[in-house]
Amino acid sequence: MFVQTDGRDHLDYRRLLNHEFSALRTTASAAHITAHAEAHVQSMVSAGATADLVAQYALPLVSQTLCEVLGLPWTPGSARRMLQVFQGRDLGNADLNSTTTPVDHLVRDLARDALAAPHRYPGLVGRIAAEGIDGRALTEDELAGLAKQLLMPGHVSPTHMLGLSVLVLLEEQPARYAKLAADPGSATDVVEELLHHITVKQHGLIRRAVRDTAVGGALIRAGQWVPCHLDGADTGPAGFAPGRTPVTHLAFGDGPHQCLGQHLSRVVLVRGLSVLARRLPALRLAVAPHQLHRRVAHTVAGVTSLPVTW
Ligand code: HEM
């Protein structure tokens, strides 16, 4: 798992992956992401109210944009399989360490095919399948493992961040939701504030102390492992205040392991929320908030479904 490596090994992996996830590349795809958002709102509307905003909008939008970056096909068949595999998943150790989940079957099929025909994958996966690492061809296991480490966080975190963002806007900040439609330029600040407010990755983040360190009166010895709760660390001034400066939050972590997909996620959230607000200004919950089923015991927070009408 490259996410569990450190130092030089980790840096080499990040260099390999950074290109397709850079801010520049992501900004260049913003128009595509808007078009995908428009199409997914349209298919949700066509299917009729009540809709599940997580399954019918957030997940397909996140999945399609990620597949585009990775160069994976988005045909009706491949999209259906991708959505079935990631519906309701978490980023817990059980899923990450297993080799027999539907995600594992999917990435193994993918790796086999991409190594045989890299040109069919015009994105990160095809590039790595063709080039290998350091002039060495990747094995099927290596490529499958890498794809899993991208597909899992790349689906789970942004899907639930988008779902919870809509919930917060509808229930706590309806004026901000209305403003997104009239003033899409406000979306960047709103999204940054939502990231600060929600901190969707609740736990599962661990660090090892490199030297004896006292934190809040407790001594952590060099070499000890420390579970980090980003939510607890993400304090700062209370309230919901888009545009506050400086914007400091830990929603994407910090340091060398900071989230690879943060630029992509910001654009998906900004475009995804703006399109939704413009197309469905009367969007509202179709159930009372206390009836929502929250993912409390999961690594990534969220609601299992978000029934909405418009
Ligand atoms: C709103 C969406 C997202 C949130 C809130 C989020 C959050 C995080 C957090 C908190 C970390 C841990 C950082 C650390 O250890 O300091 C992380 C790491 C990571 N994220 Fe995300 N993430 C999101 C979207 C994505 C997407 C779209 C991808 C696409 C592939 C992705 C891929 C990764 C990877 C590969 C790592 C491990 C990086 C490393 O260890 O070098 N994430 N993410």
mmCIF file of C-alpha atoms and ligand atoms in Angstrom, residues 2-3 10 14 21 66 149-150 153-154 157-158 161 195 200-201 205 207 230 250-254 256-262 264-265 269, ligand 1:
data_model
loop_
_atom_site.group_PDB
_atom_site.id
_atom_site.type_symbol
_atom_site.label_atom_id
_atom_site.label_comp_id
_atom_site.label_asym_id
_atom_site.label_seq_id
_atom_site.Cartn_x
_atom_site.Cartn_y
_atom_site.Cartn_z
ATOM 1 C CA PHE A 2 1.725 3.222 -1.075
ATOM 2 C CA VAL A 3 -0.378 5.172 1.445
ATOM 3 C CA HIS A 10 6.211 7.459 -0.826
ATOM 4 C CA ARG A 14 3.254 10.574 -5.386
ATOM 5 C CA PHE A 21 -4.439 15.055 -10.205
ATOM 6 C CA LEU A 66 -12.715 9.969 -11.390
ATOM 7 C CA GLN A 149 -5.940 2.789 -3.527
ATOM 8 C CA LEU A 150 -7.217 5.405 -5.958
ATOM 9 C CA PRO A 153 -10.885 7.031 -1.487
ATOM 10 C CA GLY A 154 -11.712 8.619 -4.843
ATOM 11 C CA SER A 157 -14.902 10.547 0.417
ATOM 12 C CA PRO A 158 -16.199 12.948 -2.277
ATOM 13 C CA MET A 161 -18.867 15.051 1.145
ATOM 14 C CA LEU A 195 -14.979 21.277 4.037
ATOM 15 C CA VAL A 200 -15.940 14.004 6.260
ATOM 16 C CA LYS A 201 -12.987 11.699 7.018
ATOM 17 C CA LEU A 205 -5.775 8.380 9.978
ATOM 18 C CA ARG A 207 0.720 8.858 12.404
ATOM 19 C CA LEU A 230 -9.328 15.376 11.989
ATOM 20 C CA LEU A 250 -7.655 19.646 7.864
ATOM 21 C CA ALA A 251 -10.360 18.076 5.729
ATOM 22 C CA PHE A 252 -7.698 16.853 3.292
ATOM 23 C CA GLY A 253 -5.097 16.097 5.972
ATOM 24 C CA ASP A 254 -1.672 17.719 6.026
ATOM 25 C CA PRO A 256 3.378 14.662 2.514
ATOM 26 C CA HIS A 257 0.320 12.388 2.647
ATOM 27 C CA GLN A 258 -2.150 15.232 2.090
ATOM 28 C CA CYS A 259 -5.005 14.107 -0.129
ATOM 29 C CA LEU A 260 -4.033 13.370 -3.722
ATOM 30 C CA GLY A 261 -7.562 14.087 -4.961
ATOM 31 C CA GLN A 262 -8.141 17.436 -3.268
ATOM 32 C CA LEU A 264 -10.409 17.245 -8.238
ATOM 33 C CA SER A 265 -12.760 17.105 -5.249
ATOM 34 C CA LEU A 269 -18.019 20.021 -5.213
HETATM 35 C C1 HEM B 1 -14.006 15.560 -0.441
HETATM 36 C C2 HEM B 1 -13.242 14.605 -0.865
HETATM 37 C C3 HEM B 1 -12.051 14.033 -0.130
HETATM 38 C C4 HEM B 1 -11.675 14.169 1.172
HETATM 39 C C5 HEM B 1 -12.368 14.962 2.270
HETATM 40 C C6 HEM B 1 -10.439 13.430 1.324
HETATM 41 C C7 HEM B 1 -9.715 13.338 2.507
HETATM 42 C C8 HEM B 1 -8.482 12.740 2.621
HETATM 43 C C9 HEM B 1 -7.700 12.705 3.826
HETATM 44 C C10 HEM B 1 -8.097 13.323 5.147
HETATM 45 C C11 HEM B 1 -6.566 12.022 3.550
HETATM 46 C C12 HEM B 1 -5.434 11.704 4.517
HETATM 47 C C13 HEM B 1 -4.361 12.744 4.391
HETATM 48 C C14 HEM B 1 -3.245 12.568 5.382
HETATM 49 O O1 HEM B 1 -2.881 11.423 5.688
HETATM 50 O O2 HEM B 1 -2.734 13.601 5.840
HETATM 51 C C15 HEM B 1 -6.625 11.628 2.166
HETATM 52 C C16 HEM B 1 -5.628 10.919 1.518
HETATM 53 C C17 HEM B 1 -5.766 10.436 0.246
HETATM 54 N N1 HEM B 1 -6.767 10.712 -0.652
HETATM 55 FE FE1 HEM B 1 -8.376 11.838 -0.289
HETATM 56 N N2 HEM B 1 -10.097 12.859 0.134
HETATM 57 C C18 HEM B 1 -11.047 13.214 -0.795
HETATM 58 C C19 HEM B 1 -11.068 12.873 -2.132
HETATM 59 C C20 HEM B 1 -10.152 12.075 -2.764
HETATM 60 C C21 HEM B 1 -10.171 11.742 -4.172
HETATM 61 C C22 HEM B 1 -11.176 12.224 -5.212
HETATM 62 C C23 HEM B 1 -9.124 10.929 -4.398
HETATM 63 C C24 HEM B 1 -8.799 10.350 -5.751
HETATM 64 C C25 HEM B 1 -8.011 9.383 -5.994
HETATM 65 C C26 HEM B 1 -8.408 10.763 -3.138
HETATM 66 C C27 HEM B 1 -7.269 10.019 -2.953
HETATM 67 C C28 HEM B 1 -6.504 10.022 -1.803
HETATM 68 C C29 HEM B 1 -5.267 9.278 -1.663
HETATM 69 C C30 HEM B 1 -4.610 8.407 -2.728
HETATM 70 C C31 HEM B 1 -4.788 9.554 -0.373
HETATM 71 C C32 HEM B 1 -3.497 9.036 0.251
HETATM 72 C C33 HEM B 1 -2.387 9.999 -0.080
HETATM 73 C C34 HEM B 1 -1.027 9.576 0.453
HETATM 74 O O3 HEM B 1 -0.961 8.792 1.398
HETATM 75 O O4 HEM B 1 -0.046 10.063 -0.100
HETATM 76 N N3 HEM B 1 -9.067 11.476 -2.180
HETATM 77 N N4 HEM B 1 -7.803 12.073 1.613
#
